[in-house]
């Protein structure tokens, strides 16, 4: 009985930790209203770095090039592609006069290093306000640049945006990918609003060129295979210089992985960067994940043994209900309403997947971005 008492009180503590995260941290974004968009004419350089993306570029580049914005250029970086990415760039440059092409060759020191390619593109850009997206991304409106650029207020040099994924019908993997994306966005938006910005996503991120040079670019984490977006934000973002942009018109949509193996490979790269976050951020994120995992493990064990089951059921239900409300509001805000009913089940799948990724990363190395 002593062992079961320990498990029970541990479960109570875990539920309290989870309620704290949802009602204090994640509630912040769930109930946050976007600021009205202010018209702006700040010149903007849109940065797109592509490696072997000729087909995606043909589909999605027009949605960037046809933005309704007074002054902007599109810096197209060809990161040592061996397909016709460069030819696609040149084709579009014949039709649009605001394209700047940067053709990057592999070097021995920076072989297959996206950060090196991005650095060359940033240095070649004309304007001080930089807006980043990926080759397989499409803005959901022709005012995407306006929405993101308007968030550059006085003393704001970083703008965190939302990059979602396209929906695929009857695909559990697609729902897992989109739920994990919503949970991540809810966290980085909430933490940033509370004055603890820790990451952003390169699918939809903006910052200033002076800030990039102040950080000496990506030099502090150049040898890390990924993290051109989140590690830069983790290093340079503060409560005073970071703005949020989450109006529906500011969203971008990417093409999701279509196989579980491809998604796991992508997530392994992303998870590997967390070890390079500031220690305080690692603690906050680690405690949240650990409490998620223990909530399910301890809850299932106690319920299977029927130990104080009335209290366990009550606490389990309370936590699920709070999560449903908070994450449901966030999911709807990010145009992912179809996920709401499945949130508890998707959470369990994501937790187990993350556990597997964490273990795998401990015993084998991750690979470069392409």
Tab-separated table of C-alpha atoms in Angstrom:
chain	number	residue	atom	x	y	z
A	1	UNK	CA	0.000	0.000	0.000
A	2	UNK	CA	2.885	2.369	0.690
A	3	UNK	CA	4.042	2.067	-2.922
A	4	UNK	CA	0.525	2.766	-4.203
A	5	UNK	CA	0.232	5.778	-1.902
A	6	UNK	CA	3.454	7.141	-3.367
A	7	UNK	CA	2.130	6.613	-6.895
A	8	UNK	CA	-1.159	8.266	-5.974
A	9	UNK	CA	0.374	11.392	-4.449
A	10	UNK	CA	2.844	11.574	-7.317
A	11	UNK	CA	-0.135	11.528	-9.693
A	12	UNK	CA	-1.805	14.336	-7.731
A	13	UNK	CA	1.388	16.409	-7.978
A	14	UNK	CA	1.676	15.736	-11.718
A	15	UNK	CA	-1.933	16.801	-12.306
A	16	UNK	CA	-1.277	20.051	-10.407
A	17	UNK	CA	1.812	20.700	-12.546
A	18	UNK	CA	-0.188	20.071	-15.715
A	19	UNK	CA	-3.004	22.349	-14.572
A	20	UNK	CA	-0.419	25.036	-13.805
A	21	UNK	CA	0.993	24.831	-17.331
A	22	UNK	CA	-2.406	24.908	-19.014
A	23	UNK	CA	-4.056	27.548	-16.800
A	24	UNK	CA	-1.032	29.844	-16.439
A	25	UNK	CA	1.118	29.334	-19.537
A	26	UNK	CA	-0.942	27.926	-22.416
A	27	UNK	CA	-4.088	29.803	-21.435
A	28	UNK	CA	-2.243	33.008	-22.346
A	29	UNK	CA	-2.350	32.335	-26.078
A	30	UNK	CA	-5.726	30.587	-26.011
A	31	UNK	CA	-7.417	33.795	-24.803
A	32	UNK	CA	-5.121	36.287	-26.527
A	33	UNK	CA	-6.664	38.494	-29.202
A	34	UNK	CA	-4.581	39.559	-32.210
A	35	UNK	CA	-3.726	43.218	-32.547
A	36	UNK	CA	-5.377	45.132	-35.403
A	37	UNK	CA	-3.128	45.212	-38.463
A	38	UNK	CA	-1.507	48.583	-39.054
A	39	UNK	CA	-0.714	49.588	-42.620
A	40	UNK	CA	3.023	49.848	-43.131
A	41	UNK	CA	5.384	50.526	-45.984
A	42	UNK	CA	8.576	49.182	-44.411
A	43	UNK	CA	10.706	47.720	-47.210
A	44	UNK	CA	10.931	43.949	-46.707
A	45	UNK	CA	13.264	41.263	-48.011
A	46	UNK	CA	11.518	37.884	-48.196
A	47	UNK	CA	14.107	35.093	-47.847
A	48	UNK	CA	13.511	31.651	-49.376
A	49	UNK	CA	16.259	29.031	-49.094
A	50	UNK	CA	15.740	25.947	-51.250
A	51	UNK	CA	17.629	22.720	-51.854
A	52	UNK	CA	16.270	20.445	-54.593
A	53	UNK	CA	12.810	22.021	-54.496
A	54	UNK	CA	12.047	22.678	-58.168
A	55	UNK	CA	8.505	21.248	-58.117
A	56	UNK	CA	7.474	22.988	-54.887
A	57	UNK	CA	8.882	26.288	-56.115
A	58	UNK	CA	6.818	26.129	-59.300
A	59	UNK	CA	3.660	25.719	-57.219
A	60	UNK	CA	4.254	28.067	-54.315
A	61	UNK	CA	6.545	30.900	-55.417
A	62	UNK	CA	3.734	32.804	-57.206
A	63	UNK	CA	1.851	33.197	-53.892
A	64	UNK	CA	4.887	35.041	-52.517
A	65	UNK	CA	5.739	37.042	-55.618
A	66	UNK	CA	2.142	38.271	-56.021
A	67	UNK	CA	1.820	39.717	-52.529
A	68	UNK	CA	-0.038	43.019	-52.206
A	69	UNK	CA	2.735	45.057	-50.605
A	70	UNK	CA	4.339	48.313	-51.767
A	71	UNK	CA	8.074	47.607	-51.423
A	72	UNK	CA	9.565	44.131	-51.187
A	73	UNK	CA	12.124	41.900	-52.805
A	74	UNK	CA	12.327	38.114	-52.818
A	75	UNK	CA	15.793	36.700	-52.171
A	76	UNK	CA	15.902	33.203	-53.665
A	77	UNK	CA	18.771	31.099	-52.333
A	78	UNK	CA	19.799	27.990	-54.228
A	79	UNK	CA	21.592	25.838	-51.653
A	80	UNK	CA	23.795	23.681	-53.897
A	81	UNK	CA	20.827	21.925	-55.505
A	82	UNK	CA	21.416	19.112	-57.991
A	83	UNK	CA	17.978	19.461	-59.602
A	84	UNK	CA	16.608	22.416	-61.615
A	85	UNK	CA	15.963	24.728	-58.655
A	86	UNK	CA	18.275	27.397	-60.110
A	87	UNK	CA	16.541	27.204	-63.494
A	88	UNK	CA	13.165	27.715	-61.819
A	89	UNK	CA	14.562	30.787	-60.060
A	90	UNK	CA	15.860	32.178	-63.328
A	91	UNK	CA	12.525	31.530	-65.029
A	92	UNK	CA	10.658	33.557	-62.406
A	93	UNK	CA	13.279	36.316	-62.441
A	94	UNK	CA	12.462	36.916	-66.116
A	95	UNK	CA	8.873	37.726	-65.081
A	96	UNK	CA	9.448	39.616	-61.824
A	97	UNK	CA	11.943	42.436	-61.358
A	98	UNK	CA	12.065	42.188	-57.545
A	99	UNK	CA	13.886	38.842	-57.423
A	100	UNK	CA	17.457	38.507	-56.211
A	101	UNK	CA	19.111	35.122	-56.797
A	102	UNK	CA	21.903	33.816	-54.584
A	103	UNK	CA	23.525	30.647	-55.942
A	104	UNK	CA	25.402	28.850	-53.171
A	105	UNK	CA	28.055	26.225	-53.878
A	106	UNK	CA	29.107	23.638	-51.326
A	107	UNK	CA	32.378	24.361	-49.568
A	108	UNK	CA	34.538	22.011	-47.549
A	109	UNK	CA	33.987	24.046	-44.365
A	110	UNK	CA	30.192	24.407	-44.742
A	111	UNK	CA	29.140	21.300	-46.663
A	112	UNK	CA	25.329	21.000	-46.847
A	113	UNK	CA	24.923	23.705	-44.181
A	114	UNK	CA	21.672	25.641	-44.544
A	115	UNK	CA	22.882	28.320	-42.143
A	116	UNK	CA	25.798	29.105	-44.441
A	117	UNK	CA	23.438	29.457	-47.404
A	118	UNK	CA	21.054	31.638	-45.395
A	119	UNK	CA	23.939	33.845	-44.266
A	120	UNK	CA	24.915	34.544	-47.880
A	121	UNK	CA	21.289	35.308	-48.731
A	122	UNK	CA	20.849	37.659	-45.779
A	123	UNK	CA	24.044	39.509	-46.666
A	124	UNK	CA	22.825	39.886	-50.254
A	125	UNK	CA	19.410	41.231	-49.225
A	126	UNK	CA	18.653	44.885	-49.841
A	127	UNK	CA	16.393	45.741	-46.896
A	128	UNK	CA	16.744	45.658	-43.104
A	129	UNK	CA	13.489	43.830	-42.370
A	130	UNK	CA	13.747	40.143	-43.256
A	131	UNK	CA	10.808	37.731	-43.614
A	132	UNK	CA	11.577	34.006	-43.863
A	133	UNK	CA	9.604	31.128	-45.295
A	134	UNK	CA	10.264	27.757	-46.955
A	135	UNK	CA	10.136	26.599	-50.545
A	136	UNK	CA	7.113	24.379	-49.886
A	137	UNK	CA	5.173	27.134	-48.110
A	138	UNK	CA	2.322	29.235	-49.357
A	139	UNK	CA	0.970	32.326	-47.575
A	140	UNK	CA	-2.753	32.012	-46.909
A	141	UNK	CA	-3.451	35.548	-48.109
A	142	UNK	CA	-1.945	38.165	-50.392
A	143	UNK	CA	-1.476	40.418	-47.340
A	144	UNK	CA	0.927	38.043	-45.581
A	145	UNK	CA	3.826	40.483	-45.816
A	146	UNK	CA	1.617	43.330	-44.593
A	147	UNK	CA	0.485	41.326	-41.564
A	148	UNK	CA	3.972	40.238	-40.536
A	149	UNK	CA	5.652	43.575	-41.285
A	150	UNK	CA	3.051	45.507	-39.287
A	151	UNK	CA	4.221	43.690	-36.143
A	152	UNK	CA	7.582	45.463	-36.354
A	153	UNK	CA	6.833	48.147	-33.792
A	154	UNK	CA	9.282	50.441	-32.029
A	155	UNK	CA	12.014	48.316	-30.458
A	156	UNK	CA	10.556	45.120	-31.958
A	157	UNK	CA	13.146	43.287	-34.027
A	158	UNK	CA	11.692	39.736	-34.056
A	159	UNK	CA	8.210	38.692	-35.215
A	160	UNK	CA	6.958	35.177	-34.492
A	161	UNK	CA	4.381	33.870	-36.954
A	162	UNK	CA	2.456	30.638	-37.433
A	163	UNK	CA	3.306	28.075	-40.086
A	164	UNK	CA	0.722	25.317	-40.358
A	165	UNK	CA	0.474	22.225	-42.532
A	166	UNK	CA	-1.950	21.305	-45.275
A	167	UNK	CA	-4.756	18.915	-44.334
A	168	UNK	CA	-4.948	15.396	-45.755
A	169	UNK	CA	-8.278	13.620	-45.366
A	170	UNK	CA	-8.468	10.338	-43.428
A	171	UNK	CA	-4.811	10.507	-42.393
A	172	UNK	CA	-3.929	9.915	-38.746
A	173	UNK	CA	-0.324	10.914	-39.445
A	174	UNK	CA	-1.498	14.236	-40.845
A	175	UNK	CA	-3.554	14.890	-37.709
A	176	UNK	CA	-0.552	14.027	-35.526
A	177	UNK	CA	1.657	16.425	-37.471
A	178	UNK	CA	-0.871	19.239	-37.259
A	179	UNK	CA	-1.614	18.653	-33.557
A	180	UNK	CA	2.089	18.698	-32.686
A	181	UNK	CA	2.406	21.929	-34.690
A	182	UNK	CA	-0.528	23.528	-32.830
A	183	UNK	CA	0.889	22.484	-29.446
A	184	UNK	CA	4.314	23.888	-30.327
A	185	UNK	CA	2.826	27.164	-31.572
A	186	UNK	CA	0.636	27.472	-28.470
A	187	UNK	CA	3.757	27.116	-26.353
A	188	UNK	CA	6.040	29.562	-28.143
A	189	UNK	CA	3.279	32.169	-28.518
A	190	UNK	CA	2.265	31.828	-24.852
A	191	UNK	CA	5.801	31.927	-23.500
A	192	UNK	CA	6.666	34.926	-25.671
A	193	UNK	CA	3.585	36.810	-24.485
A	194	UNK	CA	4.638	36.094	-20.885
A	195	UNK	CA	8.084	37.537	-21.596
A	196	UNK	CA	9.937	34.262	-22.158
A	197	UNK	CA	10.346	33.920	-25.956
A	198	UNK	CA	12.312	30.797	-26.769
A	199	UNK	CA	11.725	29.769	-30.404
A	200	UNK	CA	10.154	30.501	-33.749
A	201	UNK	CA	9.649	28.525	-36.965
A	202	UNK	CA	11.438	29.284	-40.213
A	203	UNK	CA	8.243	28.681	-42.168
A	204	UNK	CA	7.000	32.054	-40.925
A	205	UNK	CA	9.506	34.195	-39.049
A	206	UNK	CA	10.762	37.746	-39.340
A	207	UNK	CA	13.655	39.659	-37.840
A	208	UNK	CA	15.903	42.576	-38.682
A	209	UNK	CA	19.233	42.443	-40.424
A	210	UNK	CA	20.925	44.574	-37.701
A	211	UNK	CA	19.860	41.960	-35.130
A	212	UNK	CA	21.358	39.225	-37.299
A	213	UNK	CA	24.695	41.039	-37.440
A	214	UNK	CA	24.530	41.821	-33.720
A	215	UNK	CA	24.362	38.065	-33.114
A	216	UNK	CA	27.262	37.486	-35.543
A	217	UNK	CA	24.781	35.506	-37.583
A	218	UNK	CA	24.548	31.825	-36.782
A	219	UNK	CA	28.136	31.563	-35.573
A	220	UNK	CA	27.201	30.352	-32.076
A	221	UNK	CA	25.442	27.274	-33.457
A	222	UNK	CA	26.803	27.000	-37.007
A	223	UNK	CA	27.891	23.387	-36.454
A	224	UNK	CA	24.431	22.319	-35.241
A	225	UNK	CA	22.676	20.642	-38.169
A	226	UNK	CA	19.355	22.458	-37.653
A	227	UNK	CA	18.114	25.451	-35.694
A	228	UNK	CA	18.538	28.331	-38.128
A	229	UNK	CA	15.168	29.505	-36.819
A	230	UNK	CA	14.626	28.363	-33.214
A	231	UNK	CA	18.252	28.580	-32.033
A	232	UNK	CA	18.595	32.104	-33.427
A	233	UNK	CA	15.381	33.179	-31.679
A	234	UNK	CA	16.449	31.383	-28.496
A	235	UNK	CA	19.703	33.318	-28.526
A	236	UNK	CA	18.436	36.799	-29.416
A	237	UNK	CA	14.749	37.101	-28.422
A	238	UNK	CA	13.834	39.059	-25.289
A	239	UNK	CA	10.608	40.214	-23.670
A	240	UNK	CA	11.170	43.666	-25.186
A	241	UNK	CA	12.225	42.933	-28.769
A	242	UNK	CA	9.757	40.167	-29.703
A	243	UNK	CA	6.310	40.604	-31.261
A	244	UNK	CA	3.614	38.057	-32.136
A	245	UNK	CA	1.560	37.858	-35.316
A	246	UNK	CA	-1.261	35.322	-35.474
A	247	UNK	CA	-3.993	36.876	-37.599
A	248	UNK	CA	-5.371	34.275	-40.034
A	249	UNK	CA	-4.085	36.369	-42.945
A	250	UNK	CA	-0.535	36.024	-41.613
A	251	UNK	CA	-0.469	32.212	-41.640
A	252	UNK	CA	1.540	30.106	-44.027
A	253	UNK	CA	0.816	26.511	-44.973
A	254	UNK	CA	3.455	23.884	-45.750
A	255	UNK	CA	3.292	20.436	-47.283
A	256	UNK	CA	3.371	17.803	-44.520
A	257	UNK	CA	5.400	14.621	-44.578
A	258	UNK	CA	3.391	11.728	-46.007
A	259	UNK	CA	5.167	8.843	-44.285
A	260	UNK	CA	5.786	8.260	-40.607
A	261	UNK	CA	9.490	7.646	-41.241
A	262	UNK	CA	9.954	10.966	-43.043
A	263	UNK	CA	8.186	12.840	-40.249
A	264	UNK	CA	10.299	11.120	-37.580
A	265	UNK	CA	13.468	12.075	-39.464
A	266	UNK	CA	12.310	15.698	-39.573
A	267	UNK	CA	11.348	15.721	-35.886
A	268	UNK	CA	14.662	14.161	-34.872
A	269	UNK	CA	16.441	17.198	-36.311
A	270	UNK	CA	14.076	19.574	-34.546
A	271	UNK	CA	14.262	17.816	-31.176
A	272	UNK	CA	18.074	17.708	-31.334
A	273	UNK	CA	18.210	21.505	-31.181
A	274	UNK	CA	16.477	21.673	-27.785
A	275	UNK	CA	19.737	20.614	-26.116
A	276	UNK	CA	21.171	23.958	-27.267
A	277	UNK	CA	18.386	26.108	-25.781
A	278	UNK	CA	18.975	28.199	-22.700
A	279	UNK	CA	18.895	26.053	-19.563
A	280	UNK	CA	15.803	27.802	-18.190
A	281	UNK	CA	13.915	27.053	-21.404
A	282	UNK	CA	15.062	23.435	-21.368
A	283	UNK	CA	13.754	23.109	-17.808
A	284	UNK	CA	10.328	24.580	-18.576
A	285	UNK	CA	9.848	22.479	-21.708
A	286	UNK	CA	11.282	19.344	-20.115
A	287	UNK	CA	9.036	19.610	-17.065
A	288	UNK	CA	5.968	20.026	-19.246
A	289	UNK	CA	6.810	16.975	-21.349
A	290	UNK	CA	7.765	14.846	-18.324
A	291	UNK	CA	4.528	15.766	-16.554
A	292	UNK	CA	2.547	14.878	-19.701
A	293	UNK	CA	4.173	11.469	-19.883
A	294	UNK	CA	3.791	10.753	-16.160
A	295	UNK	CA	0.161	11.906	-16.190
A	296	UNK	CA	-0.736	9.127	-18.607
A	297	UNK	CA	1.512	6.462	-17.087
A	298	UNK	CA	0.481	7.042	-13.457
A	299	UNK	CA	-3.157	7.596	-14.346
A	300	UNK	CA	-3.408	4.342	-16.317
A	301	UNK	CA	-1.550	2.360	-13.618
A	302	UNK	CA	-3.732	3.663	-10.783
A	303	UNK	CA	-6.948	3.132	-12.746
A	304	UNK	CA	-5.948	-0.414	-13.709
A	305	UNK	CA	-5.387	-1.186	-10.015
A	306	UNK	CA	-8.596	0.644	-8.987
A	307	UNK	CA	-6.608	2.432	-6.278
A	308	UNK	CA	-8.645	5.394	-5.008
A	309	UNK	CA	-10.232	5.259	-8.411
A	310	UNK	CA	-12.937	7.838	-7.680
A	311	UNK	CA	-10.321	10.536	-6.979
A	312	UNK	CA	-8.099	9.396	-9.842
A	313	UNK	CA	-11.012	9.515	-12.296
A	314	UNK	CA	-11.945	12.972	-11.045
A	315	UNK	CA	-8.413	14.350	-11.409
A	316	UNK	CA	-7.941	12.628	-14.771
A	317	UNK	CA	-11.198	14.093	-16.053
A	318	UNK	CA	-10.391	17.558	-14.723
A	319	UNK	CA	-7.026	17.663	-16.449
A	320	UNK	CA	-8.450	16.346	-19.751
A	321	UNK	CA	-11.279	18.891	-19.594
A	322	UNK	CA	-8.910	21.808	-18.945
A	323	UNK	CA	-6.656	20.648	-21.769
A	324	UNK	CA	-9.640	20.274	-24.097
A	325	UNK	CA	-10.813	23.831	-23.414
A	326	UNK	CA	-7.393	25.492	-23.638
A	327	UNK	CA	-6.024	23.554	-26.604
A	328	UNK	CA	-9.409	23.612	-28.295
A	329	UNK	CA	-9.457	27.410	-28.293
A	330	UNK	CA	-5.870	27.518	-29.562
A	331	UNK	CA	-6.600	24.991	-32.312
A	332	UNK	CA	-9.622	26.988	-33.499
A	333	UNK	CA	-7.572	30.192	-33.455
A	334	UNK	CA	-5.030	28.509	-35.731
A	335	UNK	CA	-7.700	27.149	-38.117
A	336	UNK	CA	-7.313	23.556	-36.898
A	337	UNK	CA	-10.816	23.001	-35.498
A	338	UNK	CA	-11.075	19.439	-36.805
A	339	UNK	CA	-8.421	18.360	-34.288
A	340	UNK	CA	-10.328	19.415	-31.174
A	341	UNK	CA	-12.352	16.258	-30.576
A	342	UNK	CA	-9.219	14.078	-30.878
A	343	UNK	CA	-6.889	16.152	-28.682
A	344	UNK	CA	-6.380	13.665	-25.783
A	345	UNK	CA	-5.689	10.760	-28.143
A	346	UNK	CA	-3.381	12.809	-30.377
A	347	UNK	CA	-1.511	13.998	-27.303
A	348	UNK	CA	-0.828	10.427	-26.203
A	349	UNK	CA	0.473	9.472	-29.664
A	350	UNK	CA	2.710	12.559	-29.792
A	351	UNK	CA	4.102	11.915	-26.298
A	352	UNK	CA	5.056	8.349	-27.190
A	353	UNK	CA	6.574	9.501	-30.486
A	354	UNK	CA	8.637	12.163	-28.730
A	355	UNK	CA	9.848	9.585	-26.215
A	356	UNK	CA	10.983	7.347	-29.055
A	357	UNK	CA	12.728	10.270	-30.777
A	358	UNK	CA	14.492	11.280	-27.555
A	359	UNK	CA	15.804	7.734	-27.043
A	360	UNK	CA	16.841	7.384	-30.696
A	361	UNK	CA	18.694	10.719	-30.670
A	362	UNK	CA	20.632	9.545	-27.616
A	363	UNK	CA	21.993	6.510	-29.413
A	364	UNK	CA	22.458	7.779	-32.979
A	365	UNK	CA	23.237	11.018	-34.783
A	366	UNK	CA	20.762	13.129	-36.739
A	367	UNK	CA	21.391	14.157	-40.340
A	368	UNK	CA	21.621	17.428	-42.242
A	369	UNK	CA	18.516	19.258	-43.468
A	370	UNK	CA	18.478	17.718	-46.958
